[in-house]
XYZ file of N, CA and C in Angstrom:
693
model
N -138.993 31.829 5.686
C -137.667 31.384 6.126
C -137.836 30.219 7.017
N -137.261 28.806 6.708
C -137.130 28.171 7.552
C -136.698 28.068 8.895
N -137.024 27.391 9.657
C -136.708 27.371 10.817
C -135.639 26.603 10.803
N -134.468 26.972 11.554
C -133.607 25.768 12.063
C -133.774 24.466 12.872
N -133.039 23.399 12.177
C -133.216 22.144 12.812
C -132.556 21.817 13.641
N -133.001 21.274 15.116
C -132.133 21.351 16.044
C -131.582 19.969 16.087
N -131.953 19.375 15.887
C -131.110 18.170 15.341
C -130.668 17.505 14.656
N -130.016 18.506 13.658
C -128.457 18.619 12.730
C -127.436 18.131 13.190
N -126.766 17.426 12.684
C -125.435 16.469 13.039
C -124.582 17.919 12.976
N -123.970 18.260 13.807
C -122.706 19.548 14.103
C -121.999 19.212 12.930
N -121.248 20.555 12.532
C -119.999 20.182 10.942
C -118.886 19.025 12.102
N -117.966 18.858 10.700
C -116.524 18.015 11.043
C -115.670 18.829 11.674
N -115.309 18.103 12.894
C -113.877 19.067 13.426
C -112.997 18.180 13.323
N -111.837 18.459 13.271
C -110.813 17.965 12.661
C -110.178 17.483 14.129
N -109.470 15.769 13.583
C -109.249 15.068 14.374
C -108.215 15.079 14.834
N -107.524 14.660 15.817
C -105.807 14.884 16.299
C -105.300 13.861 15.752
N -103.913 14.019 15.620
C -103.321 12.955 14.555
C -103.322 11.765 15.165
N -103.258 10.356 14.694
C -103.355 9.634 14.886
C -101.804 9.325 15.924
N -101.492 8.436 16.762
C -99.761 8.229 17.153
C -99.139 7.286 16.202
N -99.954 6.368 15.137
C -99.046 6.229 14.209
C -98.197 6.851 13.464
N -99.002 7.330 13.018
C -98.581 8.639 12.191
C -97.630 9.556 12.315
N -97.630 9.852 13.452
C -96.941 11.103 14.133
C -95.010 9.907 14.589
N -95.001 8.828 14.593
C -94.074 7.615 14.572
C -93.154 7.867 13.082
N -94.075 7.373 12.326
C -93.732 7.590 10.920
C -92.807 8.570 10.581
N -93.751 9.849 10.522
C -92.780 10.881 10.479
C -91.246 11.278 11.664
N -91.291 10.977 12.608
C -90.284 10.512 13.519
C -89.019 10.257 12.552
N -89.576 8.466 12.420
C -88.726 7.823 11.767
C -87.908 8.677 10.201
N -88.827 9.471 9.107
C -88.261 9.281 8.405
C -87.416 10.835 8.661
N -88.031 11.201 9.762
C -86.401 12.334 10.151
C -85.637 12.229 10.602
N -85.500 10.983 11.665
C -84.367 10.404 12.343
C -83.449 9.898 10.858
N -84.142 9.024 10.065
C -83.641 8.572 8.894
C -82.482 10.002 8.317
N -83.322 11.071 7.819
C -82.775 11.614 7.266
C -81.576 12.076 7.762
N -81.539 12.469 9.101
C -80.681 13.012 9.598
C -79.157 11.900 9.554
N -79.661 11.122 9.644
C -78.257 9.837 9.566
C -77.837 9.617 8.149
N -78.794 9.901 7.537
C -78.036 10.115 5.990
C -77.438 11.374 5.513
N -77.414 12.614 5.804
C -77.141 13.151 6.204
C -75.498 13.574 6.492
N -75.448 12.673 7.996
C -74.258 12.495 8.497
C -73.755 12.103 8.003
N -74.183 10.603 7.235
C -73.209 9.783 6.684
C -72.517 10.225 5.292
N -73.208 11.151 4.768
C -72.884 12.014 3.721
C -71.488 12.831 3.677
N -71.454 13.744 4.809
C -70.475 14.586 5.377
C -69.245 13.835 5.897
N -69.356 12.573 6.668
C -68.884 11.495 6.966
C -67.474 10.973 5.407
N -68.242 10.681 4.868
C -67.797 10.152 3.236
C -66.602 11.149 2.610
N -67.617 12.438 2.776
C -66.953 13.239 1.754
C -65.342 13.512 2.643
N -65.758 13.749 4.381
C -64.500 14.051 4.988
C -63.350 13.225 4.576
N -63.626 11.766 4.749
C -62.795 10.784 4.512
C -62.257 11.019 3.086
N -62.868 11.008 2.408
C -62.534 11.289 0.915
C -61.518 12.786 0.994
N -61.582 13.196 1.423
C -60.656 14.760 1.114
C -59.623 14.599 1.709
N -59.329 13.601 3.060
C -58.162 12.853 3.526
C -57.765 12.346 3.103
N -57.691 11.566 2.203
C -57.619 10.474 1.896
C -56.860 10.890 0.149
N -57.156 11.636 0.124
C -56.785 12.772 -1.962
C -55.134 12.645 -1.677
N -54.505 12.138 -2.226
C -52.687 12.393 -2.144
C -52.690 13.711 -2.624
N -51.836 14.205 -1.633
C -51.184 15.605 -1.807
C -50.641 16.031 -3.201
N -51.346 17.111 -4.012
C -50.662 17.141 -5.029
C -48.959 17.514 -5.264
N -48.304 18.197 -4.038
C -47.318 18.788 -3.916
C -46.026 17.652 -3.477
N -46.701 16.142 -3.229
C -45.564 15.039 -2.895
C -45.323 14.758 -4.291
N -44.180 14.607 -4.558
C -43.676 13.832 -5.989
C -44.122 12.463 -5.301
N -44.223 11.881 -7.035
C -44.668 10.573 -7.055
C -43.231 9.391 -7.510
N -43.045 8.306 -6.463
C -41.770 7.911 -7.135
C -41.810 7.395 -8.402
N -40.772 7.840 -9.393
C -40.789 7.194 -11.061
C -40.518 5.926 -10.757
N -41.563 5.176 -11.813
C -41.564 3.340 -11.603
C -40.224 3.119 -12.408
N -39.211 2.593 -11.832
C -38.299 1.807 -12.692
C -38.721 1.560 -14.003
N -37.836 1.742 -14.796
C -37.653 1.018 -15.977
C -37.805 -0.001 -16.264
N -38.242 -1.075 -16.585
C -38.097 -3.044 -16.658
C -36.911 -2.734 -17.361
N -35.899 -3.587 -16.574
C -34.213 -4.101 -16.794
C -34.723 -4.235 -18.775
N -33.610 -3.800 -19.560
C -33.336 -5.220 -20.561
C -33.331 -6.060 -20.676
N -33.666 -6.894 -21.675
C -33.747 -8.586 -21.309
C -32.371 -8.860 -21.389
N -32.048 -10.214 -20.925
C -30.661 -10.345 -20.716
C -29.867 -10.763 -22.191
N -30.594 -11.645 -22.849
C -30.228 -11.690 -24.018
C -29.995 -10.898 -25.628
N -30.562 -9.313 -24.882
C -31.069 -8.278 -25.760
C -29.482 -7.772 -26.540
N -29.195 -8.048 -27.628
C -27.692 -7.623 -28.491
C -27.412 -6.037 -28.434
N -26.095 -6.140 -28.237
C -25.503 -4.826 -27.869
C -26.042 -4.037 -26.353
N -26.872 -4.612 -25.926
C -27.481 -4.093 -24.263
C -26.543 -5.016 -23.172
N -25.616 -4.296 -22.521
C -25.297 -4.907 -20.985
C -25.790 -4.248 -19.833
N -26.604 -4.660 -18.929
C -27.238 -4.438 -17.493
C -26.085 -4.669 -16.253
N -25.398 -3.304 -16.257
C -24.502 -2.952 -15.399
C -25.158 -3.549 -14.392
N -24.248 -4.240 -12.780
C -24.603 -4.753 -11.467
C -24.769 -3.414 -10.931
N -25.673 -3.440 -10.053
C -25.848 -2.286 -9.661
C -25.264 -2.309 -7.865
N -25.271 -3.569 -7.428
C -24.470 -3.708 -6.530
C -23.078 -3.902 -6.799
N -22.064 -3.555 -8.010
C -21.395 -3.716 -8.221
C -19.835 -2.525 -7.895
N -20.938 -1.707 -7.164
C -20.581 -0.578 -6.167
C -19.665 0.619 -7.522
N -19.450 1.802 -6.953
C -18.805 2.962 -8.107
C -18.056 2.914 -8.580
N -17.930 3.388 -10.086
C -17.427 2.829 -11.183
C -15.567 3.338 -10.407
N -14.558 3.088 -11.209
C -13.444 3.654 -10.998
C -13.418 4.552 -11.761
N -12.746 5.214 -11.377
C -11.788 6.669 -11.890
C -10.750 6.638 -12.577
N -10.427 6.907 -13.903
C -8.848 6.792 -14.217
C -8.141 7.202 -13.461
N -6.754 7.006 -13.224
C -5.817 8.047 -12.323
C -5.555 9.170 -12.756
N -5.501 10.145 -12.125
C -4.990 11.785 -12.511
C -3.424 11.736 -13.128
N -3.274 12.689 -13.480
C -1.822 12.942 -14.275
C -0.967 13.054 -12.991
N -1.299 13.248 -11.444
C -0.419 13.201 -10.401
C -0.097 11.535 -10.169
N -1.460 10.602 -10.263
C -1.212 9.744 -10.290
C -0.287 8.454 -10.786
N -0.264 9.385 -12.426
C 0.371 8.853 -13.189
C 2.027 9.008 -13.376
N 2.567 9.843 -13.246
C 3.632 10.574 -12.499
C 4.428 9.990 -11.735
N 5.965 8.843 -11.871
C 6.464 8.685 -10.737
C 7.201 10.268 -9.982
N 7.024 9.429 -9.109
C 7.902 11.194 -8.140
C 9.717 10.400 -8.472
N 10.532 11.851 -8.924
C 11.644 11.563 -9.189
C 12.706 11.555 -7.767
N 12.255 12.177 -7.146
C 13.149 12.066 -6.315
C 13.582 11.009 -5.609
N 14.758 10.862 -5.314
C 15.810 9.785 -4.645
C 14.902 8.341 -5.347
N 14.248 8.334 -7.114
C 13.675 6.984 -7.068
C 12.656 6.662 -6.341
N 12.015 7.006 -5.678
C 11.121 6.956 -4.568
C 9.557 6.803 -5.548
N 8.401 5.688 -4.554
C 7.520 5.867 -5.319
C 6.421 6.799 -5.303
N 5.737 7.032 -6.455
C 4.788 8.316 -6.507
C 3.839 8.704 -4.850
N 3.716 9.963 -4.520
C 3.284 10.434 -3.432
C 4.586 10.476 -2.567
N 5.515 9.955 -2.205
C 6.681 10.594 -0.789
C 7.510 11.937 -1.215
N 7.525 12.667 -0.096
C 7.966 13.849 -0.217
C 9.163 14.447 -0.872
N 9.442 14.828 -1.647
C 11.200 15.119 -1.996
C 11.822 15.707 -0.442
N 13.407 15.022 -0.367
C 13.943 15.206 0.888
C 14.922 16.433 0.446
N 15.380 16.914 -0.560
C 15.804 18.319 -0.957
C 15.743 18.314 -2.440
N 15.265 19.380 -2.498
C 15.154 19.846 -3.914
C 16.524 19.704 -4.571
N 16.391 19.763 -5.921
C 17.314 19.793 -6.756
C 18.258 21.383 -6.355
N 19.240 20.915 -6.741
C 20.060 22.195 -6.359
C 21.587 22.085 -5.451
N 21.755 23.001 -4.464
C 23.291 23.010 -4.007
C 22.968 23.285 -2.663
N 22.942 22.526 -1.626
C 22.712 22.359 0.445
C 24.010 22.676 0.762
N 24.007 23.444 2.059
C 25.292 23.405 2.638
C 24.550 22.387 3.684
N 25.317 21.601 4.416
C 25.309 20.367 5.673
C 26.232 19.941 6.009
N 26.129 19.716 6.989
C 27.274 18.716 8.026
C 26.482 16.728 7.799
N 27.739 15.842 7.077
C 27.530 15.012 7.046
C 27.291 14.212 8.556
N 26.266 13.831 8.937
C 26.196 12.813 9.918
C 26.736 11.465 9.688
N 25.765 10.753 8.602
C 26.543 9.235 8.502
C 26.548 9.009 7.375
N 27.716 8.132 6.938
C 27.624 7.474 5.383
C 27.854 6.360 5.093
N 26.905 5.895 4.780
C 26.801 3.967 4.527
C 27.182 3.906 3.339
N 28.871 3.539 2.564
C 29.292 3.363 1.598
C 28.506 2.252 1.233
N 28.064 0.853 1.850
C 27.982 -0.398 1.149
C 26.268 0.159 0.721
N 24.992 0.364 1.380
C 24.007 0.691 0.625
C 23.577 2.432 -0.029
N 25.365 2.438 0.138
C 25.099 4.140 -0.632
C 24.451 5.277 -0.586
N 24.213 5.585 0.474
C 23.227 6.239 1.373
C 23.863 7.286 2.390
N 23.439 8.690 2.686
C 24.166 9.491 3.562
C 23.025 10.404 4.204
N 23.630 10.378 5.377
C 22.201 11.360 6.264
C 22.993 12.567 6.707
N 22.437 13.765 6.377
C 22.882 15.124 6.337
C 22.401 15.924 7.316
N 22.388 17.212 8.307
C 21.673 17.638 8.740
C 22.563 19.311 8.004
N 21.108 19.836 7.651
C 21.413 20.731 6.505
C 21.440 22.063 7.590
N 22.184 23.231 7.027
C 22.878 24.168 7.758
C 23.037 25.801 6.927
N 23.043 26.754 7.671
C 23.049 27.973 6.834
C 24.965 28.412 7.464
N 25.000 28.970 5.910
C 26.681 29.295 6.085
C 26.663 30.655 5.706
N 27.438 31.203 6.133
C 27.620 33.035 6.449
C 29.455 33.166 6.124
N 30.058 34.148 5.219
C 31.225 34.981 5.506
C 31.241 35.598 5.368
N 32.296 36.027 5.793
C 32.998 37.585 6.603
C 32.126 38.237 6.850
N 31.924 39.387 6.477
C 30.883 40.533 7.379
C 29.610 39.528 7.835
N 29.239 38.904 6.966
C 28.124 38.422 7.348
C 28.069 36.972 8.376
N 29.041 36.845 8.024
C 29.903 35.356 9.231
C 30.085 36.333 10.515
N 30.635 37.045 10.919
C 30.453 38.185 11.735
C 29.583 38.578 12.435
N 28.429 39.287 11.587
C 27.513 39.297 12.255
C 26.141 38.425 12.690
N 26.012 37.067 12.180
C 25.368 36.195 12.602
C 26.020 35.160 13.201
N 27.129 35.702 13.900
C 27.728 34.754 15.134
C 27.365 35.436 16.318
N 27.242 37.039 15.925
C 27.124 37.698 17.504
C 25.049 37.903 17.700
N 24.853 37.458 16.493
C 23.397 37.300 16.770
C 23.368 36.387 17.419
N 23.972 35.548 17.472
C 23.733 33.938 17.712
C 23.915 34.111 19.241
N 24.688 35.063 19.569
C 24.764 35.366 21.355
C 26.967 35.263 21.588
N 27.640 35.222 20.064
C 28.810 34.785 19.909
C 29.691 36.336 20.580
N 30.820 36.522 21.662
C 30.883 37.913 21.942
C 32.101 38.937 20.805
N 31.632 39.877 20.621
C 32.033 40.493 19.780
C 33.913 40.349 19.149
N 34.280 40.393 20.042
C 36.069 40.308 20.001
C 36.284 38.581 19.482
N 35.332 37.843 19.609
C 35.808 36.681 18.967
C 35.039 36.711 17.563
N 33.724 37.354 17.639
C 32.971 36.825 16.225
C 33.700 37.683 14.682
N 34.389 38.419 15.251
C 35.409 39.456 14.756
C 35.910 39.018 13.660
N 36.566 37.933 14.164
C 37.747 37.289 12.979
C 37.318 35.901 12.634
N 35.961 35.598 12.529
C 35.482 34.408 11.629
C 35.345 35.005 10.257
N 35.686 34.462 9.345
C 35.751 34.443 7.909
C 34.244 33.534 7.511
N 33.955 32.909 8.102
C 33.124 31.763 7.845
C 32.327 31.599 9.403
N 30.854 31.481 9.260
C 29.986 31.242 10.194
C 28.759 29.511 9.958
N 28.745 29.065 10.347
C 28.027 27.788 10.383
C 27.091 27.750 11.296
N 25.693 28.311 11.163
C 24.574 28.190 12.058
C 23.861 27.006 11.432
N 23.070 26.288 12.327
C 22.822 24.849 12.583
C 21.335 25.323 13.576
N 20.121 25.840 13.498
C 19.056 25.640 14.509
C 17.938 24.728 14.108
N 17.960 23.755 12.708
C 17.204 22.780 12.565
C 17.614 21.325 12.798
N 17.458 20.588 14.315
C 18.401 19.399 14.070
C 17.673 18.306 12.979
N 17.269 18.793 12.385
C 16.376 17.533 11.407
C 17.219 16.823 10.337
N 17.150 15.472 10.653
C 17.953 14.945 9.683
C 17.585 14.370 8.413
N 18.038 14.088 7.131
C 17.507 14.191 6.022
C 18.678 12.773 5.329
N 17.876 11.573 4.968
C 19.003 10.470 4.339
C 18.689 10.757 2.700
N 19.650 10.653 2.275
C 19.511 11.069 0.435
C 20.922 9.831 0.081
N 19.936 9.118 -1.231
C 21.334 8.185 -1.750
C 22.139 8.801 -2.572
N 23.027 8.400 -2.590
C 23.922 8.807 -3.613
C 24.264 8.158 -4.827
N 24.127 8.853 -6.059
C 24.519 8.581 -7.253
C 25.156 7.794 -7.600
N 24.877 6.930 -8.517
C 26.267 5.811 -8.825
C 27.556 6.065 -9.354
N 27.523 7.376 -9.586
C 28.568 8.047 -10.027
C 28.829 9.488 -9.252
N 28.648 9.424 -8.103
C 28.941 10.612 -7.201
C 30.336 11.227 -7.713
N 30.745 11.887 -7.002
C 32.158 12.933 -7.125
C 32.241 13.409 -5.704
N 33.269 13.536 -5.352
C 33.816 13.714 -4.483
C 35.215 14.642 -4.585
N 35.279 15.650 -3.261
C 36.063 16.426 -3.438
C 36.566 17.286 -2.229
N 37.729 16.611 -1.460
C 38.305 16.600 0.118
C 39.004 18.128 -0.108
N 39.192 18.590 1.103
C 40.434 19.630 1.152
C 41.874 18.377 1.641
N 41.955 17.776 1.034
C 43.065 16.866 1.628
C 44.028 17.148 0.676
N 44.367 17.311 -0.623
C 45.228 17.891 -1.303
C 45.505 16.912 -2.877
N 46.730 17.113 -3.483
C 46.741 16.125 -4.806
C 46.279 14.628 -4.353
N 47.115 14.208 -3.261
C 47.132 12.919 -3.399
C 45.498 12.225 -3.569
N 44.880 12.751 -3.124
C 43.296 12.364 -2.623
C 42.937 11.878 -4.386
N 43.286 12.676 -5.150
C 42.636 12.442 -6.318
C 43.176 11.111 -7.165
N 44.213 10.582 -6.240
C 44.716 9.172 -6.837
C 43.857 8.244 -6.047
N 42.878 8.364 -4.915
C 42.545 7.237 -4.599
C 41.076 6.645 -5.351
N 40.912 5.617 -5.004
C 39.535 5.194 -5.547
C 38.856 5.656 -4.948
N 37.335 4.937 -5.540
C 35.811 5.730 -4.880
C 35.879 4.463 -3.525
N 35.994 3.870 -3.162
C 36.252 3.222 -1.812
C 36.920 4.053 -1.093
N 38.459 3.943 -1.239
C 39.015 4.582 -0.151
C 38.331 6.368 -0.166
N 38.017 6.832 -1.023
C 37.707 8.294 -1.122
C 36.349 8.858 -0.160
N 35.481 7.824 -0.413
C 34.390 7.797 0.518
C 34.543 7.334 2.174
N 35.638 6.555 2.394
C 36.085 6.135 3.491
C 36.663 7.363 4.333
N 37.482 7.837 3.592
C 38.170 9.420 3.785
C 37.100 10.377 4.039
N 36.016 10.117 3.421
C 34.658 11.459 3.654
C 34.931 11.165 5.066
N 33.995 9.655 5.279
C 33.281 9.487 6.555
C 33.990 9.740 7.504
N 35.430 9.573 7.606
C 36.392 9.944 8.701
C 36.594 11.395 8.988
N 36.725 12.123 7.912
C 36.359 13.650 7.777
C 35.441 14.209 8.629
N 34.024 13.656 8.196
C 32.982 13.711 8.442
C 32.388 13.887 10.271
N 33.069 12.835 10.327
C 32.889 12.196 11.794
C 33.859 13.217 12.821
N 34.695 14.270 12.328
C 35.159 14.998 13.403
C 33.931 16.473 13.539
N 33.442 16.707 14.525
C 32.183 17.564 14.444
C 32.756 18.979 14.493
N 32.115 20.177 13.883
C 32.339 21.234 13.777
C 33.606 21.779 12.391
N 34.335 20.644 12.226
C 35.380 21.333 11.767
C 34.966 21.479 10.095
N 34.341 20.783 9.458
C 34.065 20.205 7.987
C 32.520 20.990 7.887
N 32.051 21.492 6.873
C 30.559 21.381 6.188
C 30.812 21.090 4.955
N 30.025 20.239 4.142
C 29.891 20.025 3.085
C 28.836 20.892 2.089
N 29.092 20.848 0.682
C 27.970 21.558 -0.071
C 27.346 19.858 -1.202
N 26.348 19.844 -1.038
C 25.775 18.693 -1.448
C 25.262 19.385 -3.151
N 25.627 18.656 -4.087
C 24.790 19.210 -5.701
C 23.689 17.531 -5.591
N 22.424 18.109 -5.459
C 21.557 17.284 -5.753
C 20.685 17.477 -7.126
N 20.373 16.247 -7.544
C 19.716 16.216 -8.658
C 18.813 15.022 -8.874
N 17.523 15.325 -9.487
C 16.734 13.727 -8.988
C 16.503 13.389 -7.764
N 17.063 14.057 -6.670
C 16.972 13.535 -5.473
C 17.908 12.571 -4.893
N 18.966 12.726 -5.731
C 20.014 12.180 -5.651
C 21.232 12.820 -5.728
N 22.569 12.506 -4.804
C 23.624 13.209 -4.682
C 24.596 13.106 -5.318
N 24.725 14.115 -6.289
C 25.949 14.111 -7.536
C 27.340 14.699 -6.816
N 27.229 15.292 -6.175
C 28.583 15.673 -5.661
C 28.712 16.030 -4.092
N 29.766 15.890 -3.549
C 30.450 16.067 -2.594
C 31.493 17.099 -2.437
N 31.261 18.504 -1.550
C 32.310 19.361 -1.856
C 32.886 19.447 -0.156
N 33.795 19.497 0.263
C 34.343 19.852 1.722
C 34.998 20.617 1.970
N 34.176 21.641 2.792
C 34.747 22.790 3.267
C 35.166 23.240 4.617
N 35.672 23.891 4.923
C 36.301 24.102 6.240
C 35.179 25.553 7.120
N 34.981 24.581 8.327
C 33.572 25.505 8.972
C 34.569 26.218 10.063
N 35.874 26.526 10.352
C 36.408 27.015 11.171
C 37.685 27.474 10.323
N 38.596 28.778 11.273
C 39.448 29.051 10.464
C 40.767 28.077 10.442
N 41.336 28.873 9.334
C 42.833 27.612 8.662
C 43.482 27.307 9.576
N 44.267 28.725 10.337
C 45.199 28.344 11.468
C 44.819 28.473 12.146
């Protein structure tokens, strides 16, 4: 068996890394790590950035027609909303007193009791203030409603309550009628003097109510009655 040599070069021990080296690798983990980031970076932006599937998208207009295109017209569109035919109310004059469509009828067709206020023979025209009429029993007892005391409301035949003073002008017919308690002679006069005779009638308060026949909104007749008793 040989002897050992004592001066044998010792084995390899392994060297410490160089500080290049140990740089290097540094770098390409710093590297990585920033790529990395910038990765996560990207994608965030990107997922912000995705339009919401749940927003409607506005529809692109149509391109107009060309202008010269046959049988195509390109309504103005600033030419603001179309019209409306008129309704059958529209179309409709309102009959009453002639009046134009929409004003109110001032009494229905039919038969008013009223006390004439005024009557303008020359533009044919009379303003009424319209009135509820009551007799006997019932003339009676809506006089003593009225606050009238019993021993007088007794012997009205005829009652004339009046609690709306509202007055109401209605023209009169070109062919009115007329019809006074004044007696034969009245029926010889003309429609001048006859209407002249209303208004004088007319103009004494309490004693006269009239019954008005309207029609169209217009006054066909004239009736005069006595709102107090005979004698």
């Amino acid at each position: 068996m040989s002897a050992p040599t004592l001066d044998q070069a010792p084995a390899t021990q392994s060297m410490p890394t160089p500080p290049r080296r140990r740089r290097r690798a540094l770098t390409l983990l710093t590297a990585g790590t920033l790529v990395l980031l910038a990765t996560g970076i990207g994608v965030s932006v990107a997922i912000a950035s995705r339009p919401n599937p749940a927003t409607p998208t506005a529809a692109t207009p149509a391109p107009a027609a060309a202008a010269g295109q046959a049988g195509t017209a390109t309504p103005n569109a600033q030419a603001g909303p179309a019209q409306q035919p008129p309704t059958k109310a529209e179309q409709t004059p309102d009959r009453a007193a002639g009046t134009a469509a929409g004003q109110p009828v001032v009494l229905a067709d039919g038969k008013h009791d009223a006390f004439i206020r005024t009557l303008d023979t020359r533009r044919g025209k009379v303003v009424v203030d319209v009135v509820q009429v009551f007799k006997d029993e019932d003339a009676v007892k809506a006089a003593i409603e009225d606050g009238k005391p019993r021993d007088t409301a007794q012997y009205l035949p005829v009652y004339v309550r009046n609690q709306n003073p509202r007055l109401r002008t209605l023209p009169l017919a070109s062919n009115v009628q007329v019809d006074l308690l004044g007696g034969c002679e009245d029926s010889t006069l003309g429609k001048e003097a006859l209407l002249a005779k209303l208004a004088q009638n007319a103009s004494i308060a309490g004693v006269y109510y009239y019954t008005l026949t309207v029609k169209d909104g217009a006054v066909q007749r004239i009736d005069e009655n006595l709102a107090v008793n005979a004698c």
